[in-house]
Structures are given as structure tokens and as C-alpha cells.
XYZ file of C-alpha atoms in Angstrom:
700
model
C -17.042 8.290 37.293
C -14.607 10.718 35.342
C -16.262 13.218 33.125
C -15.636 12.082 29.563
C -14.491 14.974 27.227
C -16.837 16.406 25.220
C -17.690 15.154 21.561
C -17.969 18.789 20.017
C -14.790 19.751 21.734
C -12.838 17.834 19.566
C -10.791 20.087 17.499
C -11.034 19.355 13.678
C -11.037 15.751 12.270
C -14.261 16.044 10.321
C -14.033 12.848 8.692
C -13.790 10.729 11.907
C -16.789 12.637 13.914
C -18.965 12.227 10.302
C -17.804 8.518 10.123
C -18.804 7.862 13.983
C -22.199 9.950 13.783
C -23.259 8.046 10.542
C -23.155 5.062 12.369
C -24.648 6.606 15.434
C -27.753 7.089 13.247
C -27.421 3.644 11.534
C -25.785 1.106 12.976
C -25.870 -0.927 10.066
C -23.454 0.750 7.989
C -21.047 -1.722 10.052
C -18.811 0.329 12.346
C -15.795 2.591 11.711
C -11.957 1.636 11.699
C -9.946 4.727 12.586
C -6.297 4.364 11.271
C -3.911 7.172 12.206
C -0.784 8.066 14.344
C -0.447 8.082 17.980
C -1.872 11.249 19.407
C -4.586 12.464 16.928
C -7.908 12.012 19.365
C -8.771 8.773 17.871
C -9.863 7.364 21.619
C -11.056 10.754 23.090
C -13.669 10.771 20.075
C -14.797 7.702 20.602
C -15.021 7.884 24.125
C -16.988 10.954 23.749
C -19.419 9.580 21.311
C -21.608 7.504 23.750
C -22.604 10.684 25.546
C -24.449 11.438 22.156
C -26.605 8.340 21.759
C -29.997 8.303 22.980
C -30.662 6.519 26.159
C -31.923 2.900 25.845
C -35.204 1.171 27.386
C -34.376 -2.205 28.918
C -36.186 -4.960 30.684
C -35.356 -4.513 34.360
C -32.701 -7.182 35.295
C -31.892 -8.310 32.173
C -28.203 -9.018 31.408
C -28.810 -8.804 27.908
C -30.598 -5.520 27.391
C -33.957 -6.648 25.811
C -36.166 -3.730 25.165
C -39.318 -3.937 26.921
C -41.549 -3.561 23.664
C -39.782 -6.134 21.715
C -37.548 -8.586 24.010
C -35.524 -11.178 22.244
C -37.724 -14.133 22.093
C -34.695 -16.293 22.637
C -32.959 -14.273 25.121
C -31.201 -16.425 27.818
C -32.714 -14.554 30.656
C -36.184 -14.774 29.300
C -38.926 -15.044 28.795
C -39.598 -11.617 29.952
C -43.450 -10.723 31.289
C -44.833 -7.319 29.882
C -44.053 -4.486 31.819
C -42.614 -0.996 32.555
C -38.971 -0.642 31.486
C -35.921 1.001 32.930
C -34.258 3.801 30.852
C -30.192 3.859 31.366
C -27.370 5.422 29.019
C -26.116 3.778 25.926
C -22.886 1.677 27.167
C -19.612 2.125 25.647
C -17.596 -1.052 26.177
C -13.649 -1.427 25.542
C -12.421 -4.943 24.462
C -8.908 -5.121 25.505
C -6.524 -6.544 23.111
C -5.544 -9.365 25.527
C -9.033 -10.413 26.120
C -9.914 -14.083 25.939
C -12.578 -15.679 23.721
C -14.737 -16.394 27.110
C -14.347 -12.634 27.915
C -15.934 -11.421 24.694
C -18.583 -14.141 24.009
C -19.334 -15.309 27.339
C -18.556 -18.350 29.262
C -20.243 -21.360 30.850
C -20.115 -22.422 34.667
C -18.548 -25.609 34.152
C -18.731 -26.603 37.816
C -22.686 -25.751 38.275
C -23.219 -27.665 35.097
C -21.441 -30.859 36.272
C -22.618 -30.413 39.462
C -26.030 -29.189 39.503
C -27.056 -30.167 35.967
C -27.924 -26.489 34.716
C -26.794 -24.392 32.125
C -25.179 -21.336 33.947
C -24.331 -18.690 31.384
C -21.898 -15.523 32.092
C -22.665 -13.017 29.539
C -19.560 -11.460 27.746
C -18.596 -8.102 26.391
C -20.618 -8.785 23.399
C -24.083 -8.983 25.469
C -22.566 -5.742 27.474
C -22.279 -4.108 24.249
C -25.777 -4.511 22.887
C -27.454 -1.093 21.808
C -24.214 0.593 22.596
C -20.641 0.889 21.649
C -18.105 -1.654 21.389
C -14.717 0.020 21.154
C -11.372 -1.874 20.243
C -8.248 -0.006 20.646
C -5.292 -1.184 18.960
C -7.500 -3.507 16.900
C -4.590 -4.463 14.610
C -3.041 -6.331 17.703
C -5.907 -8.313 18.315
C -5.974 -11.834 17.902
C -7.407 -13.208 14.354
C -9.812 -15.426 15.867
C -11.335 -12.787 18.155
C -11.773 -10.337 15.300
C -13.728 -12.615 13.517
C -15.781 -13.584 16.712
C -16.714 -9.781 16.764
C -16.972 -8.851 13.271
C -19.492 -12.286 12.786
C -21.601 -10.710 15.599
C -21.826 -7.203 14.496
C -22.673 -8.698 10.866
C -25.691 -11.084 12.147
C -26.717 -9.040 15.149
C -26.064 -12.131 17.305
C -23.758 -13.934 19.162
C -23.622 -17.629 19.298
C -21.639 -19.848 21.984
C -21.502 -23.460 21.368
C -19.113 -25.479 23.802
C -19.557 -28.808 25.916
C -22.920 -29.585 24.536
C -24.426 -26.383 25.300
C -25.897 -23.672 23.031
C -26.775 -20.346 23.835
C -27.643 -17.466 21.381
C -28.600 -13.851 22.416
C -28.833 -10.390 20.657
C -25.727 -8.532 19.826
C -26.475 -5.101 17.680
C -23.684 -2.752 18.531
C -21.670 0.194 17.103
C -18.184 -1.350 16.333
C -15.248 0.973 16.200
C -11.653 0.165 16.015
C -8.422 2.322 16.309
C -4.963 1.665 15.157
C -1.644 2.876 14.604
C -0.575 1.282 11.247
C 2.917 1.561 12.170
C 2.415 -1.245 14.721
C 1.050 -3.414 12.130
C -1.722 -3.887 9.715
C -5.146 -5.813 9.871
C -5.627 -8.551 6.911
C -7.398 -7.308 4.170
C -10.073 -9.811 4.580
C -10.594 -8.209 8.103
C -10.186 -4.632 6.783
C -13.256 -5.479 4.411
C -15.341 -6.118 7.446
C -15.603 -2.817 8.504
C -18.412 -0.338 7.165
C -16.188 2.913 7.176
C -12.236 3.512 7.195
C -11.215 7.412 8.439
C -7.504 8.102 7.956
C -6.666 10.956 10.754
C -3.392 12.965 11.339
C -2.456 15.907 13.544
C -2.319 19.253 11.945
C 0.970 20.689 11.509
C -0.107 24.291 11.719
C 1.129 26.003 14.772
C -2.069 27.955 15.392
C -4.365 24.958 15.118
C -1.883 23.357 17.771
C -2.389 26.010 20.057
C -6.019 25.397 20.289
C -5.980 21.757 20.842
C -3.334 22.201 23.773
C -5.454 25.031 24.820
C -8.799 22.927 25.114
C -6.972 19.886 26.620
C -5.462 21.939 29.632
C -8.791 23.619 30.215
C -10.242 20.328 30.393
C -8.127 18.908 32.855
C -8.090 21.773 35.061
C -11.645 21.658 35.402
C -13.440 18.406 33.771
C -16.847 19.398 34.932
C -16.910 22.967 34.324
C -15.379 22.567 30.731
C -18.011 19.822 29.844
C -20.671 22.217 31.110
C -19.271 25.125 28.448
C -20.039 22.581 25.790
C -23.272 21.056 27.043
C -25.412 23.113 24.517
C -23.529 22.032 21.625
C -23.874 18.210 22.982
C -27.459 18.734 23.202
C -27.811 19.946 19.527
C -26.014 16.905 18.020
C -27.760 14.678 20.398
C -30.897 15.754 19.223
C -29.757 16.058 15.489
C -28.858 12.211 15.835
C -32.435 11.539 17.258
C -33.882 13.127 14.440
C -31.812 11.604 11.823
C -32.512 7.988 13.023
C -36.474 9.016 13.498
C -36.142 10.289 9.489
C -34.222 7.049 8.173
C -36.662 4.922 7.300
C -38.461 7.449 5.271
C -34.935 7.999 3.150
C -35.521 6.883 -0.637
C -32.346 5.393 -2.508
C -33.578 5.484 -6.116
C -32.471 3.891 -8.951
C -29.955 6.684 -9.923
C -28.338 6.594 -6.874
C -28.037 2.759 -6.997
C -26.311 2.895 -10.451
C -23.849 5.309 -9.154
C -23.091 3.188 -6.315
C -22.765 0.342 -8.625
C -20.203 2.063 -11.060
C -18.305 3.415 -8.386
C -17.599 -0.029 -6.935
C -16.756 -1.140 -10.340
C -14.829 1.441 -11.423
C -12.490 0.965 -8.710
C -12.407 -2.783 -8.943
C -13.620 -3.341 -5.401
C -14.009 -7.107 -4.671
C -17.267 -8.647 -3.556
C -20.429 -6.938 -3.129
C -20.070 -5.752 0.815
C -18.972 -2.273 -0.670
C -21.954 -1.456 -2.497
C -24.174 -2.497 0.425
C -22.215 -0.361 2.915
C -22.260 2.393 0.301
C -25.907 2.484 0.125
C -26.526 2.373 3.734
C -23.825 5.340 4.071
C -25.180 7.288 1.650
C -28.907 6.623 3.151
C -27.650 7.817 6.617
C -25.860 10.933 5.062
C -28.868 12.011 3.417
C -30.753 11.173 7.012
C -27.987 13.311 8.616
C -28.684 16.211 6.184
C -32.312 16.216 6.790
C -33.180 14.865 3.379
C -35.689 12.384 2.185
C -33.905 11.433 -0.989
C -29.970 10.236 -1.569
C -28.218 12.511 -3.836
C -24.975 12.320 -5.740
C -22.831 14.360 -3.244
C -24.268 11.397 -0.549
C -22.862 8.655 -2.981
C -19.641 10.657 -3.445
C -19.146 10.858 0.247
C -19.857 7.334 1.220
C -17.548 6.332 -1.503
C -14.567 8.456 0.335
C -15.542 6.693 3.544
C -16.323 3.173 2.413
C -14.141 2.521 -0.389
C -10.357 3.109 0.469
C -9.414 0.228 2.719
C -11.308 -2.162 0.060
C -8.924 -1.082 -2.589
C -5.796 -2.477 -1.100
C -4.407 -5.486 -2.572
C -1.311 -5.789 -0.301
C -0.350 -4.435 3.124
C 2.238 -1.910 0.989
C -0.401 -0.350 -1.157
C -1.189 3.097 0.525
C -5.031 3.622 1.377
C -6.772 6.335 -0.813
C -9.198 7.138 -3.470
C -8.453 9.003 -6.798
C -11.138 11.732 -6.451
C -10.654 12.856 -9.885
C -11.876 8.891 -11.197
C -14.488 9.126 -8.621
C -16.163 12.358 -10.174
C -15.651 11.248 -13.738
C -17.541 8.159 -12.780
C -20.528 9.873 -10.974
C -20.840 12.426 -13.618
C -21.921 9.630 -16.255
C -25.164 9.423 -13.723
C -26.135 13.047 -12.787
C -28.780 13.560 -10.257
C -32.446 14.338 -11.793
C -33.750 17.786 -10.535
C -34.480 17.689 -6.933
C -37.811 18.561 -5.749
C -38.122 20.697 -2.834
C -38.085 18.381 0.664
C -41.242 18.594 2.372
C -39.762 17.903 5.697
C -36.599 19.790 6.191
C -34.320 17.929 8.495
C -32.994 19.835 11.593
C -29.918 22.060 10.860
C -26.818 20.722 12.713
C -25.311 22.513 15.793
C -23.375 24.891 13.404
C -25.458 25.176 10.236
C -22.919 23.900 8.010
C -24.109 20.973 6.099
C -24.096 16.957 6.874
C -20.543 16.738 6.999
C -19.914 18.222 10.044
C -19.722 16.573 13.771
C -19.771 19.530 15.937
C -19.677 23.208 16.109
C -17.275 24.761 13.398
C -16.860 28.549 15.333
C -14.687 26.916 17.965
C -17.658 26.967 20.524
C -17.638 28.973 23.775
C -14.018 29.799 23.195
C -14.801 31.051 19.561
C -11.563 29.689 17.878
C -12.030 27.529 14.603
C -11.805 23.969 15.044
C -8.513 22.544 14.106
C -7.615 19.513 12.231
C -6.114 17.659 15.306
C -7.464 16.255 18.316
C -7.541 17.052 21.745
C -4.644 14.616 22.803
C -2.685 15.293 20.001
C 1.323 15.979 20.715
C 2.353 19.825 21.033
C 5.336 19.208 18.553
C 5.824 20.159 14.929
C 7.492 17.088 13.856
C 6.889 16.107 10.129
C 4.194 13.812 9.419
C 5.529 10.352 8.613
C 4.918 9.938 4.949
C 3.038 7.052 4.039
C 5.301 3.862 2.724
C 4.487 3.188 -0.886
C 4.746 0.054 -2.608
C 8.522 -0.925 -3.882
C 6.629 -1.179 -7.491
C 6.590 2.696 -7.316
C 8.933 4.924 -9.265
C 12.775 3.820 -9.149
C 15.123 5.984 -7.624
C 18.077 7.108 -9.314
C 20.497 9.456 -6.890
C 23.915 10.015 -8.332
C 26.699 7.816 -7.680
C 28.758 8.659 -4.476
C 31.525 6.770 -2.573
C 30.212 4.956 -0.016
C 33.254 5.049 2.291
C 35.038 1.983 1.509
C 36.574 2.884 -1.554
C 33.716 1.646 -3.593
C 31.079 3.374 -5.634
C 27.513 3.513 -4.258
C 25.063 2.413 -6.736
C 21.523 3.959 -6.968
C 18.711 2.164 -5.706
C 16.763 -0.086 -7.851
C 13.128 -1.004 -8.029
C 11.833 -4.330 -6.623
C 10.899 -7.291 -9.080
C 7.381 -8.693 -8.780
C 6.767 -10.076 -5.659
C 5.851 -13.928 -6.027
C 4.101 -16.596 -3.604
C 6.370 -18.473 -1.223
C 5.915 -21.781 0.394
C 5.987 -21.560 4.207
C 9.347 -21.551 6.204
C 8.988 -22.372 9.878
C 10.556 -22.921 12.903
C 11.154 -26.273 13.858
C 9.997 -27.545 17.467
C 6.837 -26.670 19.598
C 6.753 -22.999 20.610
C 4.661 -20.994 22.879
C 4.687 -17.754 21.251
C 1.956 -15.011 19.864
C -0.981 -16.392 17.952
C -0.022 -16.541 14.394
C 0.408 -18.402 11.158
C 3.672 -19.796 11.002
C 5.189 -22.458 13.273
C 3.789 -25.420 15.571
C 2.995 -23.870 18.986
C 1.061 -24.508 22.159
C -1.806 -22.211 21.952
C -5.046 -21.280 23.179
C -6.890 -22.488 20.035
C -6.318 -25.197 17.810
C -6.655 -28.501 17.803
C -6.863 -30.593 21.250
C -3.870 -32.792 22.130
C -4.418 -33.789 25.627
C -4.995 -32.364 29.149
C -3.185 -31.299 32.018
C -4.059 -29.491 35.598
C -4.923 -25.654 35.071
C -2.101 -23.387 35.748
C -4.187 -20.564 37.225
C -7.450 -19.721 35.859
C -9.326 -22.582 33.767
C -10.056 -21.292 30.444
C -10.403 -24.198 28.196
C -11.964 -27.320 29.984
C -11.278 -30.961 28.924
C -14.764 -32.546 29.781
C -13.380 -36.137 29.302
C -10.359 -35.837 31.367
C -12.188 -33.900 34.125
C -14.967 -36.687 34.386
C -12.344 -39.531 34.458
C -10.510 -37.462 37.460
C -13.986 -36.913 39.331
C -15.487 -40.651 38.731
C -13.788 -42.735 40.940
C -14.347 -40.519 44.317
C -18.094 -40.257 43.646
C -18.924 -42.761 46.211
C -16.523 -41.237 48.956
C -17.899 -37.890 48.307
C -21.707 -38.840 48.829
C -23.025 -38.449 45.640
C -26.923 -39.215 45.740
C -28.323 -37.220 42.780
C -28.103 -37.056 39.014
C -25.279 -34.487 38.941
C -21.332 -35.506 39.090
C -20.136 -34.122 42.159
C -16.956 -32.270 40.933
C -14.575 -30.314 42.974
C -11.845 -27.762 41.875
C -8.893 -30.580 41.869
C -10.990 -32.551 39.279
C -11.038 -30.011 36.531
C -8.624 -30.417 33.647
C -7.119 -27.866 31.237
C -7.436 -29.053 27.586
C -3.754 -28.721 25.840
C -4.035 -27.379 22.105
C -1.793 -26.934 19.552
C -2.008 -24.156 16.763
C 0.314 -21.889 15.118
C 2.355 -19.097 16.225
C 4.222 -15.775 14.842
C 7.717 -15.656 14.802
C 10.740 -13.006 14.313
C 11.706 -13.029 11.122
C 15.119 -11.184 10.953
C 16.447 -10.530 7.170
C 20.073 -9.986 6.883
C 20.597 -8.575 3.171
C 23.911 -8.302 1.502
C 24.039 -4.848 0.139
C 27.631 -4.925 -0.949
C 29.060 -4.369 -4.518
C 28.935 -8.064 -5.089
C 25.012 -7.624 -5.297
C 24.859 -4.284 -7.042
C 24.438 -5.675 -10.339
C 21.054 -3.984 -11.494
C 18.916 -6.979 -12.606
C 20.568 -9.261 -9.575
C 19.416 -6.620 -6.884
C 16.026 -6.083 -8.188
C 15.681 -9.681 -7.927
C 16.897 -10.024 -4.501
C 14.502 -7.220 -3.465
C 11.530 -8.912 -4.996
C 12.624 -11.958 -3.228
C 12.863 -10.389 0.132
C 9.548 -8.459 -0.626
C 7.788 -11.527 -1.418
C 9.211 -12.953 2.139
C 7.617 -9.842 3.863
C 4.138 -10.219 2.214
C 4.291 -13.665 3.530
C 5.387 -12.549 6.892
C 2.360 -10.176 7.058
C -0.074 -13.000 6.040
C 1.343 -15.105 8.982
C 1.336 -12.344 11.665
C 5.347 -11.906 12.369
C 7.230 -9.473 13.433
C 9.722 -8.645 10.796
C 13.261 -7.002 11.342
C 15.865 -5.925 8.587
C 19.735 -5.538 8.769
C 21.996 -4.841 5.993
C 25.584 -5.203 5.217
C 28.082 -3.190 3.105
C 31.227 -1.369 2.771
C 32.718 -1.301 6.445
C 29.762 -2.817 8.650
C 26.498 -3.578 9.159
C 23.317 -1.366 9.841
C 20.012 -2.324 11.749
C 18.153 -0.808 9.115
C 14.570 -1.686 10.936
C 14.350 -2.667 14.387
C 11.752 -5.696 14.647
C 8.324 -4.475 14.136
C 4.895 -5.743 13.435
C 4.892 -2.921 10.514
C 6.093 -5.063 7.413
C 5.289 -2.081 5.474
C 7.975 -0.104 7.257
C 10.180 -2.625 6.322
C 9.123 -2.653 2.594
C 9.768 1.327 2.560
C 13.148 0.700 4.127
C 14.138 -2.031 1.338
C 12.921 -0.113 -1.515
C 15.544 2.889 -0.757
C 18.455 0.449 0.113
C 21.556 1.780 -2.086
C 24.194 -0.911 -2.826
C 28.309 -0.836 -3.109
C 31.230 -1.515 -1.457
C 32.941 -4.551 0.312
C 31.382 -7.644 1.899
C 31.261 -7.455 5.765
C 29.720 -10.588 6.284
C 30.469 -11.245 9.748
C 29.571 -7.848 10.833
C 26.034 -8.552 9.490
C 25.913 -12.021 11.307
C 26.851 -10.574 14.550
C 24.594 -7.618 13.963
C 21.894 -10.366 13.843
C 23.107 -12.125 16.993
C 23.098 -8.986 19.435
C 19.317 -8.040 17.823
C 18.016 -11.258 18.485
C 19.662 -11.042 22.203
C 17.982 -7.950 22.738
C 14.622 -9.146 21.621
C 14.889 -12.442 23.488
C 14.807 -10.422 26.662
C 12.022 -8.249 25.239
C 9.731 -11.361 24.027
C 11.347 -14.538 25.176
C 8.225 -16.788 23.855
C 8.468 -15.223 20.213
C 10.861 -17.545 18.443
C 13.156 -16.267 15.738
C 13.501 -17.236 12.203
C 16.654 -15.990 10.628
C 16.525 -15.309 6.522
C 20.267 -14.311 5.121
C 20.584 -12.952 1.674
C 23.517 -13.177 0.140
C 25.954 -14.963 -2.296
C 28.239 -16.135 0.493
C 31.242 -13.772 -0.123
C 33.191 -12.226 2.589
C 35.653 -9.648 1.541
C 35.919 -7.533 4.724
C 36.506 -7.739 8.392
C 35.431 -4.168 9.143
C 36.538 -2.631 12.361
C 36.948 -6.207 13.811
C 40.243 -7.576 12.076
C 41.226 -10.416 10.751
C 40.471 -12.951 8.228
C 36.853 -12.200 6.767
C 36.030 -15.487 5.671
C 37.080 -16.812 9.084
C 35.109 -14.454 11.162
C 31.857 -15.054 9.131
C 32.253 -18.812 9.699
C 32.798 -18.331 13.328
C 29.950 -15.702 13.743
C 27.721 -18.293 11.686
C 28.501 -21.026 13.914
C 27.868 -18.816 17.012
C 23.895 -18.604 16.016
C 23.913 -22.115 15.228
C 25.163 -23.121 18.670
C 22.183 -20.845 20.050
C 19.558 -22.940 18.234
C 18.562 -19.851 15.835
C 16.690 -21.493 12.820
C 18.074 -19.890 9.927
C 17.693 -20.001 6.019
C 20.195 -18.993 3.411
C 18.891 -17.295 0.454
C 21.625 -17.860 -2.532
C 21.991 -14.892 -4.556
C 25.045 -16.238 -6.542
C 24.697 -16.298 -10.299
C 26.483 -16.871 -13.606
C 27.865 -19.715 -15.091
C 31.056 -20.038 -12.311
C 29.814 -20.611 -9.275
C 31.712 -20.693 -5.907
C 29.086 -22.531 -3.511
C 30.009 -20.039 -0.775
C 26.411 -19.652 0.396
C 25.876 -23.343 0.624
C 29.095 -23.163 3.050
C 27.467 -20.400 5.017
C 24.231 -22.564 5.609
C 26.305 -25.553 6.579
C 27.596 -23.134 9.275
C 24.525 -21.879 10.433
C 22.526 -25.215 10.460
C 20.213 -24.485 7.843
C 19.561 -25.066 4.078
C 20.486 -22.892 1.244
C 17.632 -22.135 -1.515
C 18.178 -20.319 -4.454
C 16.244 -17.150 -5.484
C 14.355 -19.249 -7.772
C 14.102 -21.883 -5.283
C 11.803 -19.637 -2.875
C 8.898 -19.600 -5.371
C 5.935 -21.629 -4.094
C 6.259 -24.337 -7.058
C 9.814 -24.620 -6.210
C 10.016 -24.962 -2.408
C 8.821 -28.324 -1.656
C 10.676 -29.685 1.049
C 12.259 -27.002 2.451
C 10.691 -26.666 5.824
C 11.822 -30.490 6.007
C 15.161 -29.355 5.037
C 15.228 -26.551 7.860
C 14.174 -29.181 10.399
C 16.396 -32.027 9.285
C 19.453 -29.439 9.320
C 18.711 -28.037 12.663
C 18.160 -31.405 13.734
C 21.655 -32.511 12.458
C 23.416 -29.429 13.699
C 21.951 -30.106 16.986
C 23.388 -33.761 17.267
C 26.540 -32.504 15.789
C 26.697 -30.095 18.380
C 26.273 -32.776 21.018
C 28.901 -35.062 20.025
C 31.193 -32.068 19.733
C 30.519 -31.305 23.477
C 30.706 -34.594 24.218
């Protein structure tokens, strides 16, 4: 086994270390979600934490890590007889992004259950993580149903497996840690709320600090064991402090003043529900224990708010996480602490003696270099930190008008109108793409629609079909007992239908015909509304804009819809309308994405008034080029919707002509609203079916 990087050698990242250690002191805090750019020591710090947890006593041979002094009365391996226990280190279990439900919660041995009549249960990762750490890297890419399962287990302290008439329950109390890069997509607000604490991490931009990161990392890679030995003393001190804080935790008093501070803070920041109040109370108590105190003070409540509230204040994925610290201080000042009495039981000093918010030595350890605000695996480049995209409801940009290269003035970017709720647009047919919430698809989860022979490993047994397949052969197989004689060829896989996520590719007209400020604001508001819908339905999104002499892939397909919103906010307008260039760019983008992810079906959303006034570098008649480009997309079966932005008393109906060429419906900006969009999905299906039939007739 390789030597892990020492927790106390992680440079800087004070909030990250503190949040992890508070959960080590009190797992009831509810876990940590670590958000940040790549190369910021997220994974390194989490993997190093397990070495600081106290060892656990377990019943020998118990697969569910029962404690000898208080075994789980309903443990599947029980009942356990009294006796001496075994000691082992706390485990750190990793949940892969591609894990199945059976791998997470455990699986029943169906063959033994049918053939022998016994309930044979194989524990999953939740059982392995009991009394340890469950770590989910890239948690934002994990399927929603798996996140729901592990968060429910973390909240209840137990895992329940109900399937095929067999019920199994076992204890599952663990420290849940998830890491994610927001650029790769966000978690839904409902799931964000289930994590107790959240921490934003970023690499330092100071050269001297980055040098120390590289120096320590290279020293570790050259001699992992020797490097760990140099930090062993600091590791021992932090481990002892965790043990002492755990012992002190039951003695910590959470007074009425602290409770009022917590309630006022959550109310002042308009946090939904009561989970935030409970998490803040548990976090403040853990902070007091970590500091070696038996009473919760205002500084504990303040620090708890900074860790527990930022991710609970986000109303949509485009809101930047964070907390107004001035408002926080004003709220807390309304409830001053009483004069604290001297603590009769001072807690242990931290390894550096610098107070409760340090997770390791601040003197740089053996190297004597101060810790930096980065991590051991941070990159060494000095690129600028990516700015957190702001909501399009932010301040309006007003750059000066300039020539756009096509003879027309470029207009200043305008602010998007208020977003609204849209009804679902879906791709017709039955897909097999990634799990999501948009179009119908064959999925591992959903309603059972039939059975088939398994292709590879059996994951979802269709019990009735399996019994039907095995029943005719019982006499030939010499059945004599109660059990059904089942062979591998009898097993049948359940086929299920659920929902998939799609690639929603926006093609937005940014030409001069769209430059009227009120109209472009409405267009941006409509696209923003569709982006919000794509976020909720777990889609990938891409953004193409066309104006002037050509088209531009403003955002390659990504799961980060907030990146698309940021590009949309900065979108200028002006110039002529190269509609064909926009459609051809969409065709090439979809071709490349089809090679990368062939199972993810696209939905093309063209936002335009239908005018085509420029052929760009292609040459020829602009309108004919755009019609040929649209028909090419339709011939390849790309599901499309045209959002008609034409306004005014005189309408040319060009967007409707474009929609007919694409084989999809046209809908007005007002028609996108949820109360106006009834039947649009049906129109998409009807139009595509009609277009397909027309294409076949022409081919014949």
C-alpha cells in the first residue's frame, strides 16, 4: 500500500482542513462538499484525513463493522456473542462515478436465493464505509438516484435494501465528503442542501506560495515514506486533538444566546427550511470542542455560518455562492455573548497553538516555510483564477459601439430579461443516453417494461421472467427439494424505461436585426430560461452565435450551464445575418459530439427571426444556403425547435419557413412560457415524424 500524503503537510487551505476536521470530531455535522478548480489539493486532503481518525474496535468477522461493546441488534451478520474485539484503522472508501446501485447499497445473491431458499446478501460500499469516510470524487457527475441513496443513508445512519421480497437493514454511519469542479456542472439545490458544510478552494496566485507547494510535492514523490516520517509528529498531535475534541463534545453547552444567534442568522439570510439551523448548531458545538471549550461563543456561530450557509442561499445555478459577512456581523451583534467564565477544562492546544480554525501546523512544518493557500497537487502555472460567473441579472455592460467587421455598428451587450418557467422540450423516440430528466430512454432505473437475456453482468433481475424460463426444466434437472433449480441461462434482465439527459445546442442570432435593446433582452431572458430548464434536467449545453461575417462556437458542449449563462450575458449584437453559417457550425459541432458521446441525443434550439442576409465566406444566395443547411440537419434526424423572435405589426414568417426545413415546430418568445407551451412536445414529435416520412417518400 502506498504511503498517503500527510494531512498536516497540505499547504494552506485552512477552511478545507477545518471543515474536514470538524466532521471528524462530529460526524453528525453532515459531511463536506468541496468545490474548486482542478489541482487545489481537494482529493489529497480528503484521502489524508483517514490517517487522523482514531482506530475502531470491530467484531471479528463482521462485514458491517459492528462495535463489540454495542453491536447492531439487527446486523445481517448477527447476533454477535460477547467477546474481545479487533482493532483496525478507520477506512476511507471511494465511490466511483460510474458505480451501480448494487455496488453502493449491496446486492442479493439471486441464484442462491432461488436455488437454496436463503437470503444471501453481499454488502456494498455503504457497509464498508461504516464508522469511516465515504469519499465521492466528482460528486456532481454522480447519478441523482445514487446521490439520493447515499445522502439518505448519511442522514439516517442506516442503509435499507428492499428488493425481490427481501429486506435488509444495516448501520451506515460515516463521514461523507464530496469534491467537485463547478466548471463540469452543478449539483441541484436540493442535493446541495443535504451536505452539512461547503468549502470553496482555489490555488494561490503568489509565486512564493506556489514554490512551497511544488517543493513539498516533489519531496513527497522522491521519498514518500521519508516525507511522511518528517510530518509524523504533527500528524500525531492533530490526531490527539481530534480524540480530545470527541471526548469533550458531549460536555459542550449550546446556550439560548447561541441558539438565537443561529436562528437570526438563518432567518436574516432567508435560508429555506430548518436543516441549516440544525447544521449550524452542530457545527458551532464541534468548533467549541475543537477549541477546547465547553460553551459555544459568537465566533463559533460566525464560523459555522460561513461554512454551512453559502451553498444554501443559491436560488439558481447562476448565483455565485458566498455570504455577505457585513450582514452576518450586523445580525450577530444584535445578540452579544455574555461575559464568558474561565473554562475549568481547557482543551488541548492545536499542533501550532493558533486556535480552532487551523487544521495543521502553520509554521510550515519541518521545512520551516509558512503554509500557503494552495495544495500539494496544485499546478505551478500563474494563470489567472477563473472568475465566478455572475447571474445575468447583474449590472448591464455598456461598452462603446464599434465596427463589427461587416459594415454595421456593434451594439452594447444588454441585460437579460427576468427568466421564466418553461415546459419540457424533448427529443422524440427512445434513447439510451446518460441518466437525466428530459427524453424517454432505456435506463437502469425507472419503470419495468419487459425482460431480456442479460448482456454481460446481470444488474436488475426480472423475477417472474426468470421463474418462467426455469419452470419447464425442473423435472429434467431432477428437482427434489423446495428450492427452484435455476441455471445461469434462466436469468432474465429487467428492461426499464426512464429519462435521459440530452445535448441542448443553442444557435442564437446576434445580428443587427436582433439588436433592438428590448428584443435582445427578451431573447436573452428566453435562452436563460431554457438554460435553467437544461440545468434541472441534467443536460449538456452548447452555445453558437452568428452575426456579421460568420458564426462562432461561443461555448463548446459542457455540463456547466452557468458558463453558458456567462457567455450569454456578454453577447454583443450587430451586423448582418449569416444564418447558414450558424446552422453549418451547429452541424459540425453535433458531428464531433456524436463521435465523443454517441448515446447522447441532441436537441437543436435556433433562436432567430428567420432572416438570412449574408452568406459570409460561403458565397451564393443567403436564403437558399440557410434552407439547404436546415434540410441537411433534418435529414440526419436532429430534433429541432425554432424560437421565433420576429416582432412588430408586419411579420414575414421566415422563422416558420426555417422550422419547416428543420422538421420541427416554431414557437414565439411568449409561447415558451409554461402556460403557453402545451402541445409543443407533441408538435416536435409530429413534425419530426412528418419530416421523416417526407424524406422516405423522396428517397423512394
